[in-house]
Short mmCIF file of C-alpha atoms in Angstrom, two decimals:
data_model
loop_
_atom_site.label_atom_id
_atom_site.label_comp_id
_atom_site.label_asym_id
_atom_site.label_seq_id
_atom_site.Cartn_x
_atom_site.Cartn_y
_atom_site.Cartn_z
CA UNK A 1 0.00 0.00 0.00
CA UNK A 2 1.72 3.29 -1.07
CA UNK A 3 1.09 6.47 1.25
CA UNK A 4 -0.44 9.34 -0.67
CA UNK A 5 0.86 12.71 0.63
CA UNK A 6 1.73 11.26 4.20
CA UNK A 7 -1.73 11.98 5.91
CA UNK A 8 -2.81 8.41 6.51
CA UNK A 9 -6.16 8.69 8.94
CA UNK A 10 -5.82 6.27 11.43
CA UNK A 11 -9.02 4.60 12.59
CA UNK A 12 -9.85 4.62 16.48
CA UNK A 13 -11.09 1.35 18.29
CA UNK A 14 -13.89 2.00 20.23
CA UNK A 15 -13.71 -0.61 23.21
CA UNK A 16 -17.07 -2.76 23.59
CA UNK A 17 -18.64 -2.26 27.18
CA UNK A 18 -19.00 -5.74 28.66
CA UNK A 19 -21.31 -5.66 31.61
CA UNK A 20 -19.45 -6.95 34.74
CA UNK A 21 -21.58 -7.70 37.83
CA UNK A 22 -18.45 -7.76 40.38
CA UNK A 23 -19.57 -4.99 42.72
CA UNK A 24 -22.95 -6.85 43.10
CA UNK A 25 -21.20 -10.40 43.45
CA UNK A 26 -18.83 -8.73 46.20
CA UNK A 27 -21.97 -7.01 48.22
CA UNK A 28 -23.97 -10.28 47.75
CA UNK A 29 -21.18 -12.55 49.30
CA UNK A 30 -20.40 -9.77 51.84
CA UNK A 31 -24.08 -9.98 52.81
CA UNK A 32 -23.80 -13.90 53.39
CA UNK A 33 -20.32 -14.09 54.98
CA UNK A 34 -19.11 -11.04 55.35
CA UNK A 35 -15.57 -13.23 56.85
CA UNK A 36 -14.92 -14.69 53.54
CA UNK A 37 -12.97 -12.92 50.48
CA UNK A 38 -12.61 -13.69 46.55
CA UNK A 39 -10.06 -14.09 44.18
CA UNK A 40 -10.11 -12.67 41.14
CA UNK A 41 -10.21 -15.43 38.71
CA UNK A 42 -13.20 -16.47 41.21
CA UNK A 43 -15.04 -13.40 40.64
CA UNK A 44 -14.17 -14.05 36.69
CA UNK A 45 -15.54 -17.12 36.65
CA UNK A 46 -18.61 -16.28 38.91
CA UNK A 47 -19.52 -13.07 36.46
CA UNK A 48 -18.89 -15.28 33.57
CA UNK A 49 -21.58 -17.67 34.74
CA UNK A 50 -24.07 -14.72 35.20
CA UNK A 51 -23.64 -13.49 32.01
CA UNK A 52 -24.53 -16.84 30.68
CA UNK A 53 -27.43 -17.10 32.56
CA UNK A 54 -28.91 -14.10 31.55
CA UNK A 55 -27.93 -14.89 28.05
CA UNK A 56 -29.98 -18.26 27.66
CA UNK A 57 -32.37 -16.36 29.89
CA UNK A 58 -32.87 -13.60 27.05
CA UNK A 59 -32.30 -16.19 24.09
CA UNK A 60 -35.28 -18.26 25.99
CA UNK A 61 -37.71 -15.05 26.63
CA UNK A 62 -37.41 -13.75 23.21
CA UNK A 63 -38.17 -17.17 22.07
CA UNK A 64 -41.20 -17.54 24.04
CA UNK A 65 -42.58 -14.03 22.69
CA UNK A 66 -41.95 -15.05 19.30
CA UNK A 67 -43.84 -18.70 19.72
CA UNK A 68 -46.81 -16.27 20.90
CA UNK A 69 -46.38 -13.39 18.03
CA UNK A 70 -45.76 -11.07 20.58
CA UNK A 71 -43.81 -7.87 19.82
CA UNK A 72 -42.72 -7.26 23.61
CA UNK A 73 -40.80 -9.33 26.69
CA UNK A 74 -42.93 -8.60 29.45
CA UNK A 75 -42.44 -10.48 32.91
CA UNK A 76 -44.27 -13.16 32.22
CA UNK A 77 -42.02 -14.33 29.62
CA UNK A 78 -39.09 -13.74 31.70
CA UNK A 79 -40.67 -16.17 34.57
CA UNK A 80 -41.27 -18.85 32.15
CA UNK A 81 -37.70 -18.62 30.81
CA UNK A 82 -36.81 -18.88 34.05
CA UNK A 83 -38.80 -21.94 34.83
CA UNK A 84 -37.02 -23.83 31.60
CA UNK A 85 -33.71 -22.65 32.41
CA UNK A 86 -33.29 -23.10 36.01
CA UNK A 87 -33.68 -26.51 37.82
CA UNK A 88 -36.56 -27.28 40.17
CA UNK A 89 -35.69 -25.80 43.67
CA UNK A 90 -33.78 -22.78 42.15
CA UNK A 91 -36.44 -21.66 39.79
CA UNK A 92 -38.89 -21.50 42.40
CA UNK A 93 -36.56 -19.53 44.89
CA UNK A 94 -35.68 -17.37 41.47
CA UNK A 95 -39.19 -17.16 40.70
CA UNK A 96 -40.36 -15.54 44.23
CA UNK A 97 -37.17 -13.12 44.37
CA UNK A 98 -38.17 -11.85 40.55
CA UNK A 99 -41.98 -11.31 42.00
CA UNK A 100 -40.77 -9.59 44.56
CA UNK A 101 -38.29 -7.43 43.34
CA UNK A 102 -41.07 -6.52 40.73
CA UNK A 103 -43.86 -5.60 42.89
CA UNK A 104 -41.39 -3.44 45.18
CA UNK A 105 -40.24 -1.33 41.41
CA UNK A 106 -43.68 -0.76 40.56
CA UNK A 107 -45.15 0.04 44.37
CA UNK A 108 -42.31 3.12 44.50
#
């Protein structure tokens, strides 16, 4: 490639955000034994994992809407993803949680 007049535009890279839920992870195991500490491959690993669960949690909502030619994810669709995705015991805890972080967002 020959240079043209020596005023070769260099493009920028604009970094992609990636959503990290450390902080939250941190208070979270803070708020269940506030003793213990993390490492950071730990906390790599454990943010990791949440990403893919709200990833197959997404991929499984959007699904659901489509199945019912819906134009919108609502919560509903959301609690049934949840109830595929998760296993028994944990959907149900997952399930009251969601309800009740819901009601408390649209009560204030």
């Amino acid at each position: 490639m020959a240079k043209e007049g020596g005023s070769e535009m260099k493009k920028k890279k604009t970094k992609k955000s990636t959503e990290t839920y450390k902080i939250y992870l941190f208070k979270v195991l803070k708020q269940v034994h506030p003793d213990i500490g993390i490492s950071g491959k730990a906390m790599g690993i454990m943010n990791s994992f949440i990403n893919d669960i709200f990833e197959k949690l997404a991929t499984e909502s959007s699904r659901l809407a489509r199945y019912n030619k819906k134009p919108t994810i609502t919560s509903r669709e959301i609690q049934t993803a949840v109830r595929l995705v998760l296993p028994g015991e944990l959907s149900k805890h997952a399930v009251s949680e969601g309800t009740k972080a819901v009601t408390k967002f649209t009560s204030s």
